[in-house]
PDB file of C-alpha atoms and ligand atoms in Angstrom:
ATOM      1  CA  MET A   1       0.000   0.000   0.000  1.00  0.00           C
ATOM      2  CA  LEU A   2       1.156   3.503  -0.808  1.00  0.00           C
ATOM      3  CA  ILE A   3       0.617   6.332   1.643  1.00  0.00           C
ATOM      4  CA  VAL A   4       0.856   9.905   0.445  1.00  0.00           C
ATOM      5  CA  GLY A   5       0.880  12.916   2.764  1.00  0.00           C
ATOM      6  CA  ASN A   6      -0.592  16.084   1.279  1.00  0.00           C
ATOM      7  CA  GLN A   7       0.541  18.762   3.707  1.00  0.00           C
ATOM      8  CA  LYS A   8      -1.178  21.578   1.780  1.00  0.00           C
ATOM      9  CA  ASN A   9      -0.301  25.018   3.188  1.00  0.00           C
ATOM     10  CA  TYR A  10      -0.614  24.046   6.848  1.00  0.00           C
ATOM     11  CA  MET A  11       2.918  24.237   8.238  1.00  0.00           C
ATOM     12  CA  THR A  12       5.358  26.971   9.246  1.00  0.00           C
ATOM     13  CA  THR A  13       9.139  26.557   9.226  1.00  0.00           C
ATOM     14  CA  LYS A  14       9.090  25.682  12.918  1.00  0.00           C
ATOM     15  CA  ASP A  15       6.432  23.016  12.353  1.00  0.00           C
ATOM     16  CA  VAL A  16       8.548  21.557   9.554  1.00  0.00           C
ATOM     17  CA  ARG A  17      11.699  21.560  11.681  1.00  0.00           C
ATOM     18  CA  ASP A  18       9.948  19.753  14.543  1.00  0.00           C
ATOM     19  CA  TYR A  19       8.351  17.329  12.099  1.00  0.00           C
ATOM     20  CA  LEU A  20      11.611  16.422  10.386  1.00  0.00           C
ATOM     21  CA  LYS A  21      13.323  15.710  13.710  1.00  0.00           C
ATOM     22  CA  GLU A  22      10.854  12.891  14.326  1.00  0.00           C
ATOM     23  CA  MET A  23      10.698  11.706  10.738  1.00  0.00           C
ATOM     24  CA  THR A  24      12.520   8.390  10.623  1.00  0.00           C
ATOM     25  CA  GLY A  25      11.752   5.064   9.030  1.00  0.00           C
ATOM     26  CA  LEU A  26       9.072   6.218   6.619  1.00  0.00           C
ATOM     27  CA  TYR A  27       8.869   3.554   3.898  1.00  0.00           C
ATOM     28  CA  ASN A  28       6.361   3.325   1.049  1.00  0.00           C
ATOM     29  CA  VAL A  29       5.495   6.892   1.882  1.00  0.00           C
ATOM     30  CA  VAL A  30       5.476  10.023  -0.232  1.00  0.00           C
ATOM     31  CA  ILE A  31       5.264  13.442   1.378  1.00  0.00           C
ATOM     32  CA  CYS A  32       4.041  16.461  -0.570  1.00  0.00           C
ATOM     33  CA  PRO A  33       5.041  19.533   1.470  1.00  0.00           C
ATOM     34  CA  SER A  34       4.585  23.152   0.459  1.00  0.00           C
ATOM     35  CA  SER A  35       7.068  23.737  -2.376  1.00  0.00           C
ATOM     36  CA  ILE A  36       9.179  26.130  -0.312  1.00  0.00           C
ATOM     37  CA  TYR A  37      10.015  23.323   2.143  1.00  0.00           C
ATOM     38  CA  VAL A  38      10.793  20.618  -0.437  1.00  0.00           C
ATOM     39  CA  PRO A  39      14.619  20.770  -0.051  1.00  0.00           C
ATOM     40  CA  TYR A  40      14.366  20.002   3.677  1.00  0.00           C
ATOM     41  CA  TYR A  41      12.360  16.857   2.967  1.00  0.00           C
ATOM     42  CA  LEU A  42      14.612  15.768   0.103  1.00  0.00           C
ATOM     43  CA  LYS A  43      17.618  15.963   2.423  1.00  0.00           C
ATOM     44  CA  LYS A  44      15.942  13.326   4.604  1.00  0.00           C
ATOM     45  CA  GLY A  45      16.083  10.854   1.712  1.00  0.00           C
ATOM     46  CA  ILE A  46      12.352  10.171   1.565  1.00  0.00           C
ATOM     47  CA  HIS A  47      10.085  10.145  -1.497  1.00  0.00           C
ATOM     48  CA  VAL A  48       8.886  13.675  -2.137  1.00  0.00           C
ATOM     49  CA  GLY A  49       6.077  15.049  -4.260  1.00  0.00           C
ATOM     50  CA  VAL A  50       4.811  18.497  -5.146  1.00  0.00           C
ATOM     51  CA  GLN A  51       1.172  19.415  -4.637  1.00  0.00           C
ATOM     52  CA  ASN A  52       0.641  20.542  -8.220  1.00  0.00           C
ATOM     53  CA  VAL A  53       2.477  21.271 -11.444  1.00  0.00           C
ATOM     54  CA  VAL A  54       1.577  23.329 -14.487  1.00  0.00           C
ATOM     55  CA  SER A  55       2.678  22.587 -18.027  1.00  0.00           C
ATOM     56  CA  SER A  56       6.157  23.826 -18.983  1.00  0.00           C
ATOM     57  CA  ASP A  57       4.563  25.480 -22.047  1.00  0.00           C
ATOM     58  CA  GLU A  58       3.027  28.135 -19.840  1.00  0.00           C
ATOM     59  CA  THR A  59       4.591  31.065 -17.984  1.00  0.00           C
ATOM     60  CA  ILE A  60       2.667  31.544 -14.739  1.00  0.00           C
ATOM     61  CA  THR A  61       3.861  33.525 -11.730  1.00  0.00           C
ATOM     62  CA  GLY A  62       3.745  31.479  -8.540  1.00  0.00           C
ATOM     63  CA  GLU A  63       3.637  28.051 -10.172  1.00  0.00           C
ATOM     64  CA  VAL A  64       6.023  25.103 -10.490  1.00  0.00           C
ATOM     65  CA  THR A  65       6.526  22.987 -13.628  1.00  0.00           C
ATOM     66  CA  ALA A  66       7.136  19.253 -13.831  1.00  0.00           C
ATOM     67  CA  LYS A  67      10.542  19.922 -15.352  1.00  0.00           C
ATOM     68  CA  GLN A  68      11.537  22.049 -12.357  1.00  0.00           C
ATOM     69  CA  ALA A  69      10.241  19.424  -9.927  1.00  0.00           C
ATOM     70  CA  LYS A  70      12.117  16.632 -11.676  1.00  0.00           C
ATOM     71  CA  SER A  71      15.317  18.675 -11.719  1.00  0.00           C
ATOM     72  CA  MET A  72      15.127  18.886  -7.899  1.00  0.00           C
ATOM     73  CA  GLY A  73      14.877  15.102  -7.473  1.00  0.00           C
ATOM     74  CA  ILE A  74      11.140  15.104  -6.841  1.00  0.00           C
ATOM     75  CA  GLU A  75       9.411  11.883  -7.912  1.00  0.00           C
ATOM     76  CA  PHE A  76       5.687  12.584  -7.583  1.00  0.00           C
ATOM     77  CA  THR A  77       3.112  15.272  -8.173  1.00  0.00           C
ATOM     78  CA  ILE A  78      -0.513  15.616  -7.197  1.00  0.00           C
ATOM     79  CA  ILE A  79      -2.670  16.985 -10.022  1.00  0.00           C
ATOM     80  CA  GLY A  80      -6.347  17.959 -10.039  1.00  0.00           C
ATOM     81  CA  HIS A  81      -6.888  18.322  -6.309  1.00  0.00           C
ATOM     82  CA  SER A  82     -10.457  19.483  -5.734  1.00  0.00           C
ATOM     83  CA  GLU A  83      -9.274  22.563  -3.822  1.00  0.00           C
ATOM     84  CA  ARG A  84      -7.617  23.649  -7.083  1.00  0.00           C
ATOM     85  CA  ARG A  85     -10.296  22.356  -9.443  1.00  0.00           C
ATOM     86  CA  GLU A  86     -12.852  24.484  -7.564  1.00  0.00           C
ATOM     87  CA  ARG A  87     -10.808  27.683  -7.850  1.00  0.00           C
ATOM     88  CA  TYR A  88      -8.870  27.481 -11.105  1.00  0.00           C
ATOM     89  CA  ASN A  89      -9.955  26.324 -14.474  1.00  0.00           C
ATOM     90  CA  GLU A  90      -6.878  24.164 -14.876  1.00  0.00           C
ATOM     91  CA  ASP A  91      -5.896  22.206 -17.937  1.00  0.00           C
ATOM     92  CA  ILE A  92      -5.451  18.826 -16.284  1.00  0.00           C
ATOM     93  CA  THR A  93      -4.500  17.079 -19.534  1.00  0.00           C
ATOM     94  CA  SER A  94      -1.507  19.249 -20.349  1.00  0.00           C
ATOM     95  CA  ALA A  95      -0.297  19.184 -16.732  1.00  0.00           C
ATOM     96  CA  VAL A  96      -0.516  15.377 -16.556  1.00  0.00           C
ATOM     97  CA  ASN A  97       1.137  14.923 -19.961  1.00  0.00           C
ATOM     98  CA  ASP A  98       3.947  17.271 -19.066  1.00  0.00           C
ATOM     99  CA  ALA A  99       4.468  15.456 -15.751  1.00  0.00           C
ATOM    100  CA  ILE A 100       4.534  12.075 -17.509  1.00  0.00           C
ATOM    101  CA  ASN A 101       6.957  13.355 -20.144  1.00  0.00           C
ATOM    102  CA  ASN A 102       9.225  14.532 -17.332  1.00  0.00           C
ATOM    103  CA  ASN A 103       9.065  11.120 -15.633  1.00  0.00           C
ATOM    104  CA  LEU A 104       7.080  12.170 -12.595  1.00  0.00           C
ATOM    105  CA  ASN A 105       4.540   9.829 -11.027  1.00  0.00           C
ATOM    106  CA  VAL A 106       1.145  11.505 -11.049  1.00  0.00           C
ATOM    107  CA  ILE A 107      -1.421  11.266  -8.276  1.00  0.00           C
ATOM    108  CA  LEU A 108      -4.564  12.388 -10.042  1.00  0.00           C
ATOM    109  CA  CYS A 109      -7.449  13.368  -7.771  1.00  0.00           C
ATOM    110  CA  ILE A 110     -11.043  12.723  -8.740  1.00  0.00           C
ATOM    111  CA  GLY A 111     -14.249  12.516  -6.727  1.00  0.00           C
ATOM    112  CA  GLU A 112     -17.839  13.602  -6.400  1.00  0.00           C
ATOM    113  CA  ASP A 113     -19.056  16.696  -4.544  1.00  0.00           C
ATOM    114  CA  ILE A 114     -21.900  16.711  -2.068  1.00  0.00           C
ATOM    115  CA  ASP A 115     -24.541  17.503  -4.686  1.00  0.00           C
ATOM    116  CA  ASP A 116     -23.400  14.572  -6.820  1.00  0.00           C
ATOM    117  CA  TYR A 117     -23.454  12.373  -3.750  1.00  0.00           C
ATOM    118  CA  ASN A 118     -26.927  13.456  -2.644  1.00  0.00           C
ATOM    119  CA  SER A 119     -28.375  13.085  -6.122  1.00  0.00           C
ATOM    120  CA  LYS A 120     -26.748   9.676  -6.609  1.00  0.00           C
ATOM    121  CA  ALA A 121     -24.655  11.073  -9.459  1.00  0.00           C
ATOM    122  CA  THR A 122     -21.296   9.853  -8.122  1.00  0.00           C
ATOM    123  CA  ASN A 123     -20.698   7.433 -10.992  1.00  0.00           C
ATOM    124  CA  ALA A 124     -21.634  10.084 -13.525  1.00  0.00           C
ATOM    125  CA  LYS A 125     -19.074  12.512 -12.035  1.00  0.00           C
ATOM    126  CA  LEU A 126     -16.369   9.836 -11.891  1.00  0.00           C
ATOM    127  CA  LYS A 127     -17.150   8.868 -15.487  1.00  0.00           C
ATOM    128  CA  LYS A 128     -16.811  12.476 -16.618  1.00  0.00           C
ATOM    129  CA  GLN A 129     -13.481  12.916 -14.816  1.00  0.00           C
ATOM    130  CA  ILE A 130     -12.107   9.597 -16.104  1.00  0.00           C
ATOM    131  CA  GLY A 131     -13.290  10.523 -19.598  1.00  0.00           C
ATOM    132  CA  GLU A 132     -11.033  13.587 -19.390  1.00  0.00           C
ATOM    133  CA  LEU A 133      -8.027  11.263 -19.459  1.00  0.00           C
ATOM    134  CA  VAL A 134      -8.592  10.425 -23.104  1.00  0.00           C
ATOM    135  CA  ASN A 135      -5.654  12.534 -24.306  1.00  0.00           C
ATOM    136  CA  ILE A 136      -3.181  11.444 -21.636  1.00  0.00           C
ATOM    137  CA  VAL A 137      -0.002  10.100 -23.275  1.00  0.00           C
ATOM    138  CA  SER A 138       0.301   7.134 -20.923  1.00  0.00           C
ATOM    139  CA  LEU A 139      -1.441   6.001 -17.758  1.00  0.00           C
ATOM    140  CA  ASP A 140       1.529   3.856 -16.722  1.00  0.00           C
ATOM    141  CA  ASN A 141       2.729   6.305 -14.067  1.00  0.00           C
ATOM    142  CA  VAL A 142      -0.676   7.591 -13.043  1.00  0.00           C
ATOM    143  CA  ILE A 143      -2.209   6.681  -9.702  1.00  0.00           C
ATOM    144  CA  ILE A 144      -5.762   7.820  -9.083  1.00  0.00           C
ATOM    145  CA  ALA A 145      -6.733   9.278  -5.706  1.00  0.00           C
ATOM    146  CA  TYR A 146     -10.443   8.842  -5.141  1.00  0.00           C
ATOM    147  CA  GLU A 147     -11.352  11.771  -2.893  1.00  0.00           C
ATOM    148  CA  PRO A 148     -15.021  12.619  -2.359  1.00  0.00           C
ATOM    149  CA  VAL A 149     -14.964  16.425  -2.096  1.00  0.00           C
ATOM    150  CA  TRP A 150     -17.410  16.319   0.810  1.00  0.00           C
ATOM    151  CA  ALA A 151     -15.034  14.106   2.799  1.00  0.00           C
ATOM    152  CA  ILE A 152     -12.014  16.412   2.505  1.00  0.00           C
ATOM    153  CA  GLY A 153     -11.263  18.219   5.749  1.00  0.00           C
ATOM    154  CA  THR A 154     -14.727  17.503   7.152  1.00  0.00           C
ATOM    155  CA  GLY A 155     -14.117  14.492   9.395  1.00  0.00           C
ATOM    156  CA  LYS A 156     -16.704  12.603   7.312  1.00  0.00           C
ATOM    157  CA  THR A 157     -15.946   9.530   5.238  1.00  0.00           C
ATOM    158  CA  PRO A 158     -18.073   7.299   3.033  1.00  0.00           C
ATOM    159  CA  THR A 159     -18.735   3.774   4.284  1.00  0.00           C
ATOM    160  CA  ASN A 160     -16.216   1.083   3.374  1.00  0.00           C
ATOM    161  CA  GLU A 161     -18.809  -0.381   1.036  1.00  0.00           C
ATOM    162  CA  GLU A 162     -19.296   2.924  -0.802  1.00  0.00           C
ATOM    163  CA  ILE A 163     -15.539   3.379  -1.198  1.00  0.00           C
ATOM    164  CA  GLU A 164     -15.118  -0.197  -2.412  1.00  0.00           C
ATOM    165  CA  ASN A 165     -17.903   0.209  -4.999  1.00  0.00           C
ATOM    166  CA  ASN A 166     -16.540   3.518  -6.252  1.00  0.00           C
ATOM    167  CA  ILE A 167     -12.976   2.223  -6.523  1.00  0.00           C
ATOM    168  CA  ASP A 168     -14.307  -0.807  -8.358  1.00  0.00           C
ATOM    169  CA  TYR A 169     -16.145   1.501 -10.750  1.00  0.00           C
ATOM    170  CA  ILE A 170     -13.006   3.606 -11.338  1.00  0.00           C
ATOM    171  CA  LYS A 171     -10.787   0.577 -11.966  1.00  0.00           C
ATOM    172  CA  SER A 172     -13.275  -1.108 -14.318  1.00  0.00           C
ATOM    173  CA  LEU A 173     -13.933   2.075 -16.287  1.00  0.00           C
ATOM    174  CA  VAL A 174     -10.221   2.838 -16.730  1.00  0.00           C
ATOM    175  CA  LYS A 175      -9.697  -0.745 -17.897  1.00  0.00           C
ATOM    176  CA  GLN A 176     -12.656  -0.571 -20.263  1.00  0.00           C
ATOM    177  CA  LEU A 177     -11.784   2.830 -21.771  1.00  0.00           C
ATOM    178  CA  TYR A 178      -7.997   2.700 -21.807  1.00  0.00           C
ATOM    179  CA  GLY A 179      -7.076  -0.969 -21.322  1.00  0.00           C
ATOM    180  CA  LYS A 180      -4.997  -0.218 -18.214  1.00  0.00           C
ATOM    181  CA  GLU A 181      -4.926  -1.448 -14.642  1.00  0.00           C
ATOM    182  CA  VAL A 182      -4.726   1.587 -12.383  1.00  0.00           C
ATOM    183  CA  ARG A 183      -3.911   1.865  -8.699  1.00  0.00           C
ATOM    184  CA  VAL A 184      -6.455   3.794  -6.635  1.00  0.00           C
ATOM    185  CA  LEU A 185      -5.862   5.502  -3.292  1.00  0.00           C
ATOM    186  CA  TYR A 186      -8.623   6.715  -0.996  1.00  0.00           C
ATOM    187  CA  GLY A 187      -8.425  10.260   0.393  1.00  0.00           C
ATOM    188  CA  GLY A 188     -10.679  12.395   2.591  1.00  0.00           C
ATOM    189  CA  SER A 189     -10.436  12.753   6.387  1.00  0.00           C
ATOM    190  CA  VAL A 190      -8.209   9.713   6.857  1.00  0.00           C
ATOM    191  CA  ASN A 191      -6.933   9.642  10.451  1.00  0.00           C
ATOM    192  CA  ARG A 192      -5.313   7.279  12.958  1.00  0.00           C
ATOM    193  CA  GLU A 193      -8.708   5.959  14.078  1.00  0.00           C
ATOM    194  CA  ASN A 194     -10.702   5.452  10.885  1.00  0.00           C
ATOM    195  CA  VAL A 195      -7.714   4.013   9.005  1.00  0.00           C
ATOM    196  CA  LYS A 196      -8.096   0.874  11.138  1.00  0.00           C
ATOM    197  CA  THR A 197     -11.276   0.057   9.227  1.00  0.00           C
ATOM    198  CA  LEU A 198     -10.511   1.839   5.943  1.00  0.00           C
ATOM    199  CA  LYS A 199      -7.507  -0.422   5.402  1.00  0.00           C
ATOM    200  CA  ASP A 200      -9.858  -3.419   5.188  1.00  0.00           C
ATOM    201  CA  ILE A 201     -11.310  -2.191   1.892  1.00  0.00           C
ATOM    202  CA  PRO A 202     -10.143  -4.995  -0.400  1.00  0.00           C
ATOM    203  CA  ASN A 203      -9.453  -2.967  -3.570  1.00  0.00           C
ATOM    204  CA  VAL A 204      -7.812   0.119  -2.026  1.00  0.00           C
ATOM    205  CA  ASP A 205      -4.125   0.524  -2.919  1.00  0.00           C
ATOM    206  CA  GLY A 206      -3.289   3.131  -0.299  1.00  0.00           C
ATOM    207  CA  PHE A 207      -4.288   6.492   1.125  1.00  0.00           C
ATOM    208  CA  LEU A 208      -3.901  10.194   0.441  1.00  0.00           C
ATOM    209  CA  VAL A 209      -3.750  11.823   3.844  1.00  0.00           C
ATOM    210  CA  GLY A 210      -4.169  15.592   4.291  1.00  0.00           C
ATOM    211  CA  LYS A 211      -4.326  17.242   7.709  1.00  0.00           C
ATOM    212  CA  ALA A 212      -3.374  14.076   9.617  1.00  0.00           C
ATOM    213  CA  SER A 213      -0.076  13.888   7.713  1.00  0.00           C
ATOM    214  CA  THR A 214       1.077  17.171   9.259  1.00  0.00           C
ATOM    215  CA  ASN A 215       1.323  15.611  12.725  1.00  0.00           C
ATOM    216  CA  ILE A 216       4.286  13.233  12.569  1.00  0.00           C
ATOM    217  CA  TYR A 217       3.034  11.057  15.441  1.00  0.00           C
ATOM    218  CA  GLU A 218      -0.387  10.644  13.864  1.00  0.00           C
ATOM    219  CA  PHE A 219       1.094  10.068  10.415  1.00  0.00           C
ATOM    220  CA  LYS A 220       3.485   7.415  11.729  1.00  0.00           C
ATOM    221  CA  ARG A 221       0.590   5.698  13.476  1.00  0.00           C
ATOM    222  CA  ILE A 222      -1.404   5.660  10.216  1.00  0.00           C
ATOM    223  CA  ILE A 223       1.571   4.107   8.421  1.00  0.00           C
ATOM    224  CA  GLU A 224       1.959   1.506  11.178  1.00  0.00           C
ATOM    225  CA  VAL A 225      -1.706   0.550  11.056  1.00  0.00           C
ATOM    226  CA  VAL A 226      -1.737   0.259   7.265  1.00  0.00           C
ATOM    227  CA  ASN A 227       1.454  -1.809   7.149  1.00  0.00           C
ATOM    228  CA  ASP A 228       0.412  -4.036  10.036  1.00  0.00           C
TER     229      ASP A 228
HETATM  230  P1  PGA B   1      -7.848  15.633   4.578  1.00  0.00           P
HETATM  231  O1  PGA B   1      -7.373  16.043   3.106  1.00  0.00           O
HETATM  232  O2  PGA B   1      -7.183  14.311   4.885  1.00  0.00           O
HETATM  233  O3  PGA B   1      -7.412  16.736   5.463  1.00  0.00           O
HETATM  234  O4  PGA B   1      -9.344  15.485   4.502  1.00  0.00           O
HETATM  235  C1  PGA B   1      -7.180  15.099   2.103  1.00  0.00           C
HETATM  236  C2  PGA B   1      -6.777  15.798   0.839  1.00  0.00           C
HETATM  237  O5  PGA B   1      -7.260  16.902   0.583  1.00  0.00           O
HETATM  238  O6  PGA B   1      -5.969  15.269   0.042  1.00  0.00           O
END
């Protein structure tokens, strides 16, 4: 199982310093810190990701390209996080293609919002988002993170059965449309308590952990539980 920490914009330099002091023995783990802290994490010899990249074809103040990330020794990038999808009209296809062409592993976030969920349109939303992958050069280095928008940062999670069904739907659709087996992580309010049951979902390949990954003790506990 793969565990990815998405530390968003939560931490200050002091938080990072304290965190890194306790950060030992993290295997099968990728941490995606704020870009400004990436060198500190790289020095620790762990797998590091960025939280987003834009295509190298564009010049955008404040952004990072896949080429820049790769040149730093970064191995992963998140793309299409709902917090970005909601605010920016991003071109997911060109960002993913550019990341793939620069040999980054892509963690592509998809998931339904609360209106989709309430109107039983989850599959329709997932189908639309998976359909957007039609012009991706290769899905070989793409991992999907299934993150229901309503579960992010809310303390709410779907039932294990709902997650299992949705992951099954994602995997079958990707296979049907693109002929590829894809790994799928679950993300949305994963913590040290609920991970004890979430890890029993038979088709989940790991977790994308937000807030709980910013507390090293909690994050280590999550890793322990998942690897147990
Ligand atoms: P959360 O965030 O674990 O804090 O809900 C997950 C994410 O946004 O990737």
